[in-house]
Amino acid sequence: MPRIAYVNGAYVRHSEATVHVEDRGYQFADGVYEVCEVRHGFIVDLGRHLDRLDRSLNELRIASPMSRAALVQVLREVLRRNRVRNGLFYLQVTRGVARRDHVFPAKDTPPSIVVTAKRTDAAAIARKNAEGISAITVPENRWDRVDIKTVGLLPNVLARQRAKEQGAQEAIFVDADGTVKEGAATNVWIVDGDGILRTRPSEHGILRGITRTTLLDVARILGLKLEERAFSVEEMFAAREVFITAATSICFPVVTIDGTSIGNGRPGNIARNIRDAFFAVAEKTLI
Ligand code: PDD
């Protein structure tokens, strides 16, 4: 069965899915995206993901490519055509195709939209949850508007690559003031020595992760002690547990950072309890 992508109004074979060479996403990273989990035949937290997409588009003054109802239809169709019941969809919208010029193109230039979907490797995810992952720290070097989910991800790409070359799976950005920002493609959480769950406030300096937002709901439901507060890199190393969250990973325990063990060096209970409760709390949209 061939993989299918949606590109600007057509469902096409993934291997033949292309955009124009002067797409502004390609030339300027002038676009935004969303990645959303699909589990047991349900799209997870679709409403929150589409709300964030609208916000990203508004912040960059890119027009919506279609109504929300039409977009949901496209997403469902791509998932169905690819027979994805456990996996992800990727949705990208750019400012469209125009002769290369930094300023915005003519107002009637239609935005470009691409949707792809893939199955995920459940065994690999289970292994990461059971064993935990390694991370490294890297200095924050991104622009100020990381709250917008743009496709301009070069610092994130370089940070992840550096992690990989050091045998780790995630790179954690640390601000010049010594506080932890977020991972290259994840939000970061700690459980401190008093058992308090901490994550950085999302008003500024990080992406407001959808998994993060739903995990805050989960933590409240589980009655965990919770504080949205920036924490230092030293607090992270002294934590009982560290974990990272994203639609691609939900909640991976981090057991080593820069070669140093976190807590007892094993995945912690709080990460596991949160992960176990996550799907029941999240919004579920049937494909
Ligand atoms: N990344 N922070 C950054 C920088 C991210 O790129 C992501 C997600 C997150 C977590 O957001 P969410 O919980 O909404 O997935 C935080 C996606 C998965 C990616 O780039 O593949």
PDB file of C-alpha atoms and ligand atoms in Angstrom:
ATOM      1  CA  MET A   1       0.000   0.000   0.000  1.00  0.00           C
ATOM      2  CA  PRO A   2       1.628   3.309  -1.053  1.00  0.00           C
ATOM      3  CA  ARG A   3       1.859   6.170   1.446  1.00  0.00           C
ATOM      4  CA  ILE A   4      -0.358   9.108   0.527  1.00  0.00           C
ATOM      5  CA  ALA A   5       0.214  12.814   1.181  1.00  0.00           C
ATOM      6  CA  TYR A   6      -2.136  15.756   0.788  1.00  0.00           C
ATOM      7  CA  VAL A   7      -0.591  18.655  -1.140  1.00  0.00           C
ATOM      8  CA  ASN A   8      -2.553  21.793  -2.010  1.00  0.00           C
ATOM      9  CA  GLY A   9      -5.863  20.140  -2.743  1.00  0.00           C
ATOM     10  CA  ALA A  10      -4.744  16.726  -4.031  1.00  0.00           C
ATOM     11  CA  TYR A  11      -4.070  13.323  -2.467  1.00  0.00           C
ATOM     12  CA  VAL A  12      -0.878  12.086  -4.089  1.00  0.00           C
ATOM     13  CA  ARG A  13       1.612   9.289  -3.650  1.00  0.00           C
ATOM     14  CA  HIS A  14       4.056  10.258  -0.905  1.00  0.00           C
ATOM     15  CA  SER A  15       6.995   9.444  -3.161  1.00  0.00           C
ATOM     16  CA  GLU A  16       5.690  11.933  -5.742  1.00  0.00           C
ATOM     17  CA  ALA A  17       4.461  14.640  -3.345  1.00  0.00           C
ATOM     18  CA  THR A  18       6.219  17.921  -4.141  1.00  0.00           C
ATOM     19  CA  VAL A  19       5.920  21.658  -3.621  1.00  0.00           C
ATOM     20  CA  HIS A  20       7.174  24.427  -5.902  1.00  0.00           C
ATOM     21  CA  VAL A  21      10.847  25.510  -5.705  1.00  0.00           C
ATOM     22  CA  GLU A  22       9.694  29.038  -4.830  1.00  0.00           C
ATOM     23  CA  ASP A  23       7.456  27.979  -1.978  1.00  0.00           C
ATOM     24  CA  ARG A  24       8.234  30.452   0.794  1.00  0.00           C
ATOM     25  CA  GLY A  25       8.509  27.616   3.273  1.00  0.00           C
ATOM     26  CA  TYR A  26      11.397  26.244   1.239  1.00  0.00           C
ATOM     27  CA  GLN A  27      13.131  29.590   0.664  1.00  0.00           C
ATOM     28  CA  PHE A  28      12.464  31.478   3.918  1.00  0.00           C
ATOM     29  CA  ALA A  29      11.087  28.923   6.420  1.00  0.00           C
ATOM     30  CA  ASP A  30       8.031  31.191   6.115  1.00  0.00           C
ATOM     31  CA  GLY A  31       5.524  28.715   7.483  1.00  0.00           C
ATOM     32  CA  VAL A  32       4.145  26.900  10.501  1.00  0.00           C
ATOM     33  CA  TYR A  33       3.372  23.313  11.399  1.00  0.00           C
ATOM     34  CA  GLU A  34       1.706  20.932  13.810  1.00  0.00           C
ATOM     35  CA  VAL A  35       2.446  17.326  14.759  1.00  0.00           C
ATOM     36  CA  CYS A  36      -0.370  15.406  16.378  1.00  0.00           C
ATOM     37  CA  GLU A  37      -0.508  11.948  17.933  1.00  0.00           C
ATOM     38  CA  VAL A  38      -2.938   9.276  16.755  1.00  0.00           C
ATOM     39  CA  ARG A  39      -3.661   6.464  19.195  1.00  0.00           C
ATOM     40  CA  HIS A  40      -6.060   3.512  18.970  1.00  0.00           C
ATOM     41  CA  GLY A  41      -7.788   5.173  16.014  1.00  0.00           C
ATOM     42  CA  PHE A  42      -8.273   8.548  17.751  1.00  0.00           C
ATOM     43  CA  ILE A  43      -6.598  11.877  17.036  1.00  0.00           C
ATOM     44  CA  VAL A  44      -5.267  13.144  20.369  1.00  0.00           C
ATOM     45  CA  ASP A  45      -5.978  16.741  21.434  1.00  0.00           C
ATOM     46  CA  LEU A  46      -6.948  17.814  17.926  1.00  0.00           C
ATOM     47  CA  GLY A  47      -8.812  20.932  19.105  1.00  0.00           C
ATOM     48  CA  ARG A  48      -5.811  22.253  21.019  1.00  0.00           C
ATOM     49  CA  HIS A  49      -3.472  21.545  18.104  1.00  0.00           C
ATOM     50  CA  LEU A  50      -5.734  23.377  15.645  1.00  0.00           C
ATOM     51  CA  ASP A  51      -6.133  26.296  18.071  1.00  0.00           C
ATOM     52  CA  ARG A  52      -2.352  26.585  18.228  1.00  0.00           C
ATOM     53  CA  LEU A  53      -2.132  26.360  14.429  1.00  0.00           C
ATOM     54  CA  ASP A  54      -4.564  29.303  14.184  1.00  0.00           C
ATOM     55  CA  ARG A  55      -2.491  31.242  16.677  1.00  0.00           C
ATOM     56  CA  SER A  56       0.778  30.563  14.800  1.00  0.00           C
ATOM     57  CA  LEU A  57      -0.841  31.623  11.502  1.00  0.00           C
ATOM     58  CA  ASN A  58      -2.225  34.794  13.092  1.00  0.00           C
ATOM     59  CA  GLU A  59       1.096  35.738  14.648  1.00  0.00           C
ATOM     60  CA  LEU A  60       2.788  35.492  11.232  1.00  0.00           C
ATOM     61  CA  ARG A  61      -0.182  36.954   9.300  1.00  0.00           C
ATOM     62  CA  ILE A  62      -0.488  33.882   7.078  1.00  0.00           C
ATOM     63  CA  ALA A  63      -4.032  33.203   5.846  1.00  0.00           C
ATOM     64  CA  SER A  64      -5.800  29.996   6.857  1.00  0.00           C
ATOM     65  CA  PRO A  65      -5.720  27.562   3.933  1.00  0.00           C
ATOM     66  CA  MET A  66      -9.270  26.308   4.623  1.00  0.00           C
ATOM     67  CA  SER A  67     -11.991  26.150   7.266  1.00  0.00           C
ATOM     68  CA  ARG A  68     -11.408  24.036  10.351  1.00  0.00           C
ATOM     69  CA  ALA A  69     -14.129  21.585   9.312  1.00  0.00           C
ATOM     70  CA  ALA A  70     -12.495  21.115   5.880  1.00  0.00           C
ATOM     71  CA  LEU A  71      -9.076  20.701   7.472  1.00  0.00           C
ATOM     72  CA  VAL A  72     -10.340  18.022   9.859  1.00  0.00           C
ATOM     73  CA  GLN A  73     -11.779  16.190   6.848  1.00  0.00           C
ATOM     74  CA  VAL A  74      -8.380  16.293   5.118  1.00  0.00           C
ATOM     75  CA  LEU A  75      -6.574  15.072   8.239  1.00  0.00           C
ATOM     76  CA  ARG A  76      -8.999  12.182   8.653  1.00  0.00           C
ATOM     77  CA  GLU A  77      -8.701  11.275   4.979  1.00  0.00           C
ATOM     78  CA  VAL A  78      -4.893  11.237   5.081  1.00  0.00           C
ATOM     79  CA  LEU A  79      -4.952   9.041   8.187  1.00  0.00           C
ATOM     80  CA  ARG A  80      -7.480   6.680   6.607  1.00  0.00           C
ATOM     81  CA  ARG A  81      -5.642   6.437   3.299  1.00  0.00           C
ATOM     82  CA  ASN A  82      -2.420   5.618   5.138  1.00  0.00           C
ATOM     83  CA  ARG A  83      -4.216   3.244   7.528  1.00  0.00           C
ATOM     84  CA  VAL A  84      -2.698   4.984  10.529  1.00  0.00           C
ATOM     85  CA  ARG A  85      -4.324   3.970  13.802  1.00  0.00           C
ATOM     86  CA  ASN A  86      -1.225   4.519  15.939  1.00  0.00           C
ATOM     87  CA  GLY A  87       1.122   7.183  14.690  1.00  0.00           C
ATOM     88  CA  LEU A  88       1.309  10.844  13.812  1.00  0.00           C
ATOM     89  CA  PHE A  89       0.158  13.380  11.301  1.00  0.00           C
ATOM     90  CA  TYR A  90       2.300  16.284  10.171  1.00  0.00           C
ATOM     91  CA  LEU A  91       0.577  19.427   8.907  1.00  0.00           C
ATOM     92  CA  GLN A  92       2.433  22.360   7.381  1.00  0.00           C
ATOM     93  CA  VAL A  93       1.121  25.681   6.092  1.00  0.00           C
ATOM     94  CA  THR A  94       3.359  28.222   4.377  1.00  0.00           C
ATOM     95  CA  ARG A  95       2.835  31.697   2.937  1.00  0.00           C
ATOM     96  CA  GLY A  96       2.629  30.130  -0.515  1.00  0.00           C
ATOM     97  CA  VAL A  97       4.529  30.357  -3.779  1.00  0.00           C
ATOM     98  CA  ALA A  98       5.839  33.672  -5.121  1.00  0.00           C
ATOM     99  CA  ARG A  99       8.895  35.112  -6.874  1.00  0.00           C
ATOM    100  CA  ARG A 100      11.629  35.308  -4.252  1.00  0.00           C
ATOM    101  CA  ASP A 101      11.306  38.563  -2.326  1.00  0.00           C
ATOM    102  CA  HIS A 102      11.610  38.978   1.434  1.00  0.00           C
ATOM    103  CA  VAL A 103       8.446  41.080   1.769  1.00  0.00           C
ATOM    104  CA  PHE A 104       5.073  39.325   1.784  1.00  0.00           C
ATOM    105  CA  PRO A 105       3.687  38.337  -1.633  1.00  0.00           C
ATOM    106  CA  ALA A 106       0.445  39.737  -3.086  1.00  0.00           C
ATOM    107  CA  LYS A 107      -2.540  39.333  -0.749  1.00  0.00           C
ATOM    108  CA  ASP A 108      -4.265  36.859  -3.068  1.00  0.00           C
ATOM    109  CA  THR A 109      -1.329  34.399  -2.964  1.00  0.00           C
ATOM    110  CA  PRO A 110      -2.848  31.188  -1.564  1.00  0.00           C
ATOM    111  CA  PRO A 111      -1.039  29.583   1.368  1.00  0.00           C
ATOM    112  CA  SER A 112       0.438  26.145   0.697  1.00  0.00           C
ATOM    113  CA  ILE A 113      -0.706  23.179   2.744  1.00  0.00           C
ATOM    114  CA  VAL A 114       0.842  19.747   3.124  1.00  0.00           C
ATOM    115  CA  VAL A 115      -0.356  16.874   5.321  1.00  0.00           C
ATOM    116  CA  THR A 116       1.498  13.598   5.810  1.00  0.00           C
ATOM    117  CA  ALA A 117       0.943  10.733   8.226  1.00  0.00           C
ATOM    118  CA  LYS A 118       2.999   7.831   9.456  1.00  0.00           C
ATOM    119  CA  ARG A 119       2.768   4.924  11.843  1.00  0.00           C
ATOM    120  CA  THR A 120       4.988   4.939  14.900  1.00  0.00           C
ATOM    121  CA  ASP A 121       7.070   2.122  16.281  1.00  0.00           C
ATOM    122  CA  ALA A 122       5.215   1.118  19.471  1.00  0.00           C
ATOM    123  CA  ALA A 123       8.047  -1.206  20.552  1.00  0.00           C
ATOM    124  CA  ALA A 124      10.657   1.571  20.303  1.00  0.00           C
ATOM    125  CA  ILE A 125       8.437   3.925  22.337  1.00  0.00           C
ATOM    126  CA  ALA A 126       7.844   1.247  24.991  1.00  0.00           C
ATOM    127  CA  ARG A 127      11.599   0.641  25.205  1.00  0.00           C
ATOM    128  CA  LYS A 128      12.326   4.349  25.711  1.00  0.00           C
ATOM    129  CA  ASN A 129       9.676   4.515  28.422  1.00  0.00           C
ATOM    130  CA  ALA A 130      11.057   1.450  30.194  1.00  0.00           C
ATOM    131  CA  GLU A 131      14.724   2.378  29.949  1.00  0.00           C
ATOM    132  CA  GLY A 132      14.611   6.176  29.861  1.00  0.00           C
ATOM    133  CA  ILE A 133      16.611   8.321  27.478  1.00  0.00           C
ATOM    134  CA  SER A 134      19.771  10.433  27.615  1.00  0.00           C
ATOM    135  CA  ALA A 135      19.951  14.156  26.981  1.00  0.00           C
ATOM    136  CA  ILE A 136      22.616  16.824  26.699  1.00  0.00           C
ATOM    137  CA  THR A 137      22.423  20.528  27.532  1.00  0.00           C
ATOM    138  CA  VAL A 138      23.119  23.174  24.885  1.00  0.00           C
ATOM    139  CA  PRO A 139      23.142  26.990  25.094  1.00  0.00           C
ATOM    140  CA  GLU A 140      19.917  28.663  23.929  1.00  0.00           C
ATOM    141  CA  ASN A 141      20.594  30.220  20.524  1.00  0.00           C
ATOM    142  CA  ARG A 142      17.105  30.528  19.015  1.00  0.00           C
ATOM    143  CA  TRP A 143      15.096  33.621  18.180  1.00  0.00           C
ATOM    144  CA  ASP A 144      12.746  35.278  20.633  1.00  0.00           C
ATOM    145  CA  ARG A 145       9.467  33.943  19.150  1.00  0.00           C
ATOM    146  CA  VAL A 146       9.817  30.228  19.831  1.00  0.00           C
ATOM    147  CA  ASP A 147       6.196  30.380  21.040  1.00  0.00           C
ATOM    148  CA  ILE A 148       5.253  30.293  17.325  1.00  0.00           C
ATOM    149  CA  LYS A 149       5.503  26.795  15.878  1.00  0.00           C
ATOM    150  CA  THR A 150       7.418  27.774  12.740  1.00  0.00           C
ATOM    151  CA  VAL A 151       9.265  25.460  10.385  1.00  0.00           C
ATOM    152  CA  GLY A 152      12.405  27.538  11.026  1.00  0.00           C
ATOM    153  CA  LEU A 153      14.063  24.860  13.140  1.00  0.00           C
ATOM    154  CA  LEU A 154      17.755  25.059  12.276  1.00  0.00           C
ATOM    155  CA  PRO A 155      19.014  25.577  15.874  1.00  0.00           C
ATOM    156  CA  ASN A 156      16.778  22.661  16.948  1.00  0.00           C
ATOM    157  CA  VAL A 157      18.149  20.490  14.127  1.00  0.00           C
ATOM    158  CA  LEU A 158      21.763  21.272  15.056  1.00  0.00           C
ATOM    159  CA  ALA A 159      21.068  20.686  18.753  1.00  0.00           C
ATOM    160  CA  ARG A 160      19.418  17.288  18.118  1.00  0.00           C
ATOM    161  CA  GLN A 161      22.253  16.292  15.825  1.00  0.00           C
ATOM    162  CA  ARG A 162      24.786  17.223  18.492  1.00  0.00           C
ATOM    163  CA  ALA A 163      22.819  15.091  20.977  1.00  0.00           C
ATOM    164  CA  LYS A 164      22.863  12.171  18.567  1.00  0.00           C
ATOM    165  CA  GLU A 165      26.602  12.482  18.005  1.00  0.00           C
ATOM    166  CA  GLN A 166      27.052  12.294  21.781  1.00  0.00           C
ATOM    167  CA  GLY A 167      24.887   9.174  22.057  1.00  0.00           C
ATOM    168  CA  ALA A 168      21.862  11.069  23.441  1.00  0.00           C
ATOM    169  CA  GLN A 169      18.276  11.430  22.195  1.00  0.00           C
ATOM    170  CA  GLU A 170      17.426  15.016  23.157  1.00  0.00           C
ATOM    171  CA  ALA A 171      19.193  18.360  23.571  1.00  0.00           C
ATOM    172  CA  ILE A 172      17.929  20.705  26.282  1.00  0.00           C
ATOM    173  CA  PHE A 173      18.306  24.443  25.674  1.00  0.00           C
ATOM    174  CA  VAL A 174      19.658  26.362  28.675  1.00  0.00           C
ATOM    175  CA  ASP A 175      19.175  30.122  28.791  1.00  0.00           C
ATOM    176  CA  ALA A 176      22.004  32.609  29.415  1.00  0.00           C
ATOM    177  CA  ASP A 177      20.592  33.083  32.966  1.00  0.00           C
ATOM    178  CA  GLY A 178      21.140  29.369  33.709  1.00  0.00           C
ATOM    179  CA  THR A 179      17.463  28.381  33.570  1.00  0.00           C
ATOM    180  CA  VAL A 180      16.207  25.448  31.528  1.00  0.00           C
ATOM    181  CA  LYS A 181      14.127  26.386  28.466  1.00  0.00           C
ATOM    182  CA  GLU A 182      12.936  23.268  26.615  1.00  0.00           C
ATOM    183  CA  GLY A 183      14.175  20.421  24.471  1.00  0.00           C
ATOM    184  CA  ALA A 184      14.917  20.641  20.740  1.00  0.00           C
ATOM    185  CA  ALA A 185      11.429  19.229  20.113  1.00  0.00           C
ATOM    186  CA  THR A 186      10.007  18.688  23.618  1.00  0.00           C
ATOM    187  CA  ASN A 187       9.088  20.479  26.842  1.00  0.00           C
ATOM    188  CA  VAL A 188      11.069  19.649  29.988  1.00  0.00           C
ATOM    189  CA  TRP A 189       9.738  18.784  33.445  1.00  0.00           C
ATOM    190  CA  ILE A 190      11.369  17.924  36.761  1.00  0.00           C
ATOM    191  CA  VAL A 191      10.211  16.376  40.022  1.00  0.00           C
ATOM    192  CA  ASP A 192      12.231  17.996  42.797  1.00  0.00           C
ATOM    193  CA  GLY A 193      13.438  16.475  46.070  1.00  0.00           C
ATOM    194  CA  ASP A 194      10.123  17.417  47.751  1.00  0.00           C
ATOM    195  CA  GLY A 195       8.140  15.620  45.057  1.00  0.00           C
ATOM    196  CA  ILE A 196       6.960  18.875  43.437  1.00  0.00           C
ATOM    197  CA  LEU A 197       6.416  18.719  39.693  1.00  0.00           C
ATOM    198  CA  ARG A 198       7.874  21.756  37.926  1.00  0.00           C
ATOM    199  CA  THR A 199       7.799  23.048  34.389  1.00  0.00           C
ATOM    200  CA  ARG A 200       8.682  26.401  32.919  1.00  0.00           C
ATOM    201  CA  PRO A 201       5.786  28.868  32.451  1.00  0.00           C
ATOM    202  CA  SER A 202       4.811  29.045  28.810  1.00  0.00           C
ATOM    203  CA  GLU A 203       4.131  32.774  28.547  1.00  0.00           C
ATOM    204  CA  HIS A 204       7.539  33.432  27.035  1.00  0.00           C
ATOM    205  CA  GLY A 205      10.653  31.612  25.804  1.00  0.00           C
ATOM    206  CA  ILE A 206       9.232  28.161  25.046  1.00  0.00           C
ATOM    207  CA  LEU A 207       6.616  26.552  22.850  1.00  0.00           C
ATOM    208  CA  ARG A 208       3.354  26.025  24.702  1.00  0.00           C
ATOM    209  CA  GLY A 209       3.325  22.277  24.086  1.00  0.00           C
ATOM    210  CA  ILE A 210      -0.083  20.699  23.723  1.00  0.00           C
ATOM    211  CA  THR A 211       1.140  17.616  25.574  1.00  0.00           C
ATOM    212  CA  ARG A 212       2.380  19.989  28.283  1.00  0.00           C
ATOM    213  CA  THR A 213      -1.058  21.619  28.561  1.00  0.00           C
ATOM    214  CA  THR A 214      -2.835  18.265  28.816  1.00  0.00           C
ATOM    215  CA  LEU A 215      -0.228  16.971  31.289  1.00  0.00           C
ATOM    216  CA  LEU A 216      -1.016  19.929  33.540  1.00  0.00           C
ATOM    217  CA  ASP A 217      -4.632  18.687  33.521  1.00  0.00           C
ATOM    218  CA  VAL A 218      -3.419  15.134  34.260  1.00  0.00           C
ATOM    219  CA  ALA A 219      -1.220  16.319  37.137  1.00  0.00           C
ATOM    220  CA  ARG A 220      -4.146  18.208  38.703  1.00  0.00           C
ATOM    221  CA  ILE A 221      -6.431  15.180  38.342  1.00  0.00           C
ATOM    222  CA  LEU A 222      -3.780  12.957  39.959  1.00  0.00           C
ATOM    223  CA  GLY A 223      -3.479  15.504  42.789  1.00  0.00           C
ATOM    224  CA  LEU A 224       0.248  16.062  42.225  1.00  0.00           C
ATOM    225  CA  LYS A 225       2.000  19.050  43.765  1.00  0.00           C
ATOM    226  CA  LEU A 226       2.629  21.316  40.816  1.00  0.00           C
ATOM    227  CA  GLU A 227       4.510  24.559  40.192  1.00  0.00           C
ATOM    228  CA  GLU A 228       4.844  26.352  36.863  1.00  0.00           C
ATOM    229  CA  ARG A 229       8.161  28.028  37.546  1.00  0.00           C
ATOM    230  CA  ALA A 230      11.471  28.334  35.716  1.00  0.00           C
ATOM    231  CA  PHE A 231      14.152  26.074  37.209  1.00  0.00           C
ATOM    232  CA  SER A 232      17.923  26.192  36.949  1.00  0.00           C
ATOM    233  CA  VAL A 233      20.150  23.624  35.342  1.00  0.00           C
ATOM    234  CA  GLU A 234      21.453  22.785  38.851  1.00  0.00           C
ATOM    235  CA  GLU A 235      17.894  22.081  40.020  1.00  0.00           C
ATOM    236  CA  MET A 236      17.457  19.813  37.014  1.00  0.00           C
ATOM    237  CA  PHE A 237      20.596  17.817  37.868  1.00  0.00           C
ATOM    238  CA  ALA A 238      19.451  17.543  41.510  1.00  0.00           C
ATOM    239  CA  ALA A 239      15.923  16.430  40.533  1.00  0.00           C
ATOM    240  CA  ARG A 240      14.410  13.122  41.524  1.00  0.00           C
ATOM    241  CA  GLU A 241      12.945  12.760  38.041  1.00  0.00           C
ATOM    242  CA  VAL A 242      13.325  14.563  34.719  1.00  0.00           C
ATOM    243  CA  PHE A 243      11.054  13.892  31.770  1.00  0.00           C
ATOM    244  CA  ILE A 244      10.281  15.426  28.390  1.00  0.00           C
ATOM    245  CA  THR A 245       6.916  15.739  26.668  1.00  0.00           C
ATOM    246  CA  ALA A 246       5.744  16.092  23.069  1.00  0.00           C
ATOM    247  CA  ALA A 247       3.059  14.718  20.801  1.00  0.00           C
ATOM    248  CA  THR A 248       5.689  12.349  19.401  1.00  0.00           C
ATOM    249  CA  SER A 249       6.746  10.913  22.755  1.00  0.00           C
ATOM    250  CA  ILE A 250       4.065  11.891  25.319  1.00  0.00           C
ATOM    251  CA  CYS A 251       6.338  11.513  28.330  1.00  0.00           C
ATOM    252  CA  PHE A 252       9.851  10.058  28.077  1.00  0.00           C
ATOM    253  CA  PRO A 253      11.866   9.744  31.301  1.00  0.00           C
ATOM    254  CA  VAL A 254      15.350  11.282  31.076  1.00  0.00           C
ATOM    255  CA  VAL A 255      17.790   9.239  33.151  1.00  0.00           C
ATOM    256  CA  THR A 256      21.117  10.783  32.094  1.00  0.00           C
ATOM    257  CA  ILE A 257      22.014  14.383  31.255  1.00  0.00           C
ATOM    258  CA  ASP A 258      25.512  15.321  30.064  1.00  0.00           C
ATOM    259  CA  GLY A 259      26.626  11.880  31.223  1.00  0.00           C
ATOM    260  CA  THR A 260      25.350  12.388  34.814  1.00  0.00           C
ATOM    261  CA  SER A 261      22.617  10.147  36.248  1.00  0.00           C
ATOM    262  CA  ILE A 262      19.357  11.767  37.323  1.00  0.00           C
ATOM    263  CA  GLY A 263      17.894  10.509  40.613  1.00  0.00           C
ATOM    264  CA  ASN A 264      18.595   6.797  40.910  1.00  0.00           C
ATOM    265  CA  GLY A 265      19.304   6.582  37.187  1.00  0.00           C
ATOM    266  CA  ARG A 266      16.021   4.783  36.487  1.00  0.00           C
ATOM    267  CA  PRO A 267      12.689   6.067  35.086  1.00  0.00           C
ATOM    268  CA  GLY A 268      10.556   7.492  37.882  1.00  0.00           C
ATOM    269  CA  ASN A 269       7.048   6.736  39.123  1.00  0.00           C
ATOM    270  CA  ILE A 270       5.571  10.153  38.490  1.00  0.00           C
ATOM    271  CA  ALA A 271       6.440  10.093  34.788  1.00  0.00           C
ATOM    272  CA  ARG A 272       4.913   6.629  34.533  1.00  0.00           C
ATOM    273  CA  ASN A 273       1.729   7.528  36.402  1.00  0.00           C
ATOM    274  CA  ILE A 274       1.237  10.621  34.265  1.00  0.00           C
ATOM    275  CA  ARG A 275       1.849   8.675  31.076  1.00  0.00           C
ATOM    276  CA  ASP A 276      -0.588   5.949  32.124  1.00  0.00           C
ATOM    277  CA  ALA A 277      -3.338   8.522  32.805  1.00  0.00           C
ATOM    278  CA  PHE A 278      -2.684  10.698  29.751  1.00  0.00           C
ATOM    279  CA  PHE A 279      -4.894   9.105  27.093  1.00  0.00           C
ATOM    280  CA  ALA A 280      -7.965   9.007  29.339  1.00  0.00           C
ATOM    281  CA  VAL A 281      -7.657  12.746  30.040  1.00  0.00           C
ATOM    282  CA  ALA A 282      -6.778  13.935  26.511  1.00  0.00           C
ATOM    283  CA  GLU A 283      -9.418  14.955  23.971  1.00  0.00           C
ATOM    284  CA  LYS A 284     -10.035  12.080  21.545  1.00  0.00           C
ATOM    285  CA  THR A 285     -11.400  12.556  18.035  1.00  0.00           C
ATOM    286  CA  LEU A 286     -12.379   9.420  16.137  1.00  0.00           C
ATOM    287  CA  ILE A 287     -10.696   9.146  12.736  1.00  0.00           C
TER     288      ILE A 287
HETATM  289  N1  PDD B   1       7.722  19.271  18.456  1.00  0.00           N
HETATM  290  N2  PDD B   1       8.968  22.404  22.220  1.00  0.00           N
HETATM  291  C1  PDD B   1       9.408  22.322  20.941  1.00  0.00           C
HETATM  292  C2  PDD B   1      10.538  23.188  20.526  1.00  0.00           C
HETATM  293  C3  PDD B   1       8.783  21.444  20.045  1.00  0.00           C
HETATM  294  O1  PDD B   1       9.217  21.387  18.778  1.00  0.00           O
HETATM  295  C4  PDD B   1       7.725  20.622  20.490  1.00  0.00           C
HETATM  296  C5  PDD B   1       7.019  19.661  19.585  1.00  0.00           C
HETATM  297  C6  PDD B   1       7.312  20.724  21.827  1.00  0.00           C
HETATM  298  C7  PDD B   1       6.164  19.907  22.374  1.00  0.00           C
HETATM  299  O2  PDD B   1       4.952  20.343  21.835  1.00  0.00           O
HETATM  300  P1  PDD B   1       3.704  19.358  21.690  1.00  0.00           P
HETATM  301  O3  PDD B   1       3.459  18.789  23.040  1.00  0.00           O
HETATM  302  O4  PDD B   1       2.603  20.234  21.231  1.00  0.00           O
HETATM  303  O5  PDD B   1       4.080  18.289  20.695  1.00  0.00           O
HETATM  304  C8  PDD B   1       7.952  21.630  22.659  1.00  0.00           C
HETATM  305  C9  PDD B   1       7.118  18.442  17.454  1.00  0.00           C
HETATM  306  C10 PDD B   1       6.567  17.161  17.988  1.00  0.00           C
HETATM  307  C11 PDD B   1       8.111  18.237  16.322  1.00  0.00           C
HETATM  308  O6  PDD B   1       8.766  19.219  15.982  1.00  0.00           O
HETATM  309  O7  PDD B   1       8.216  17.142  15.775  1.00  0.00           O
END
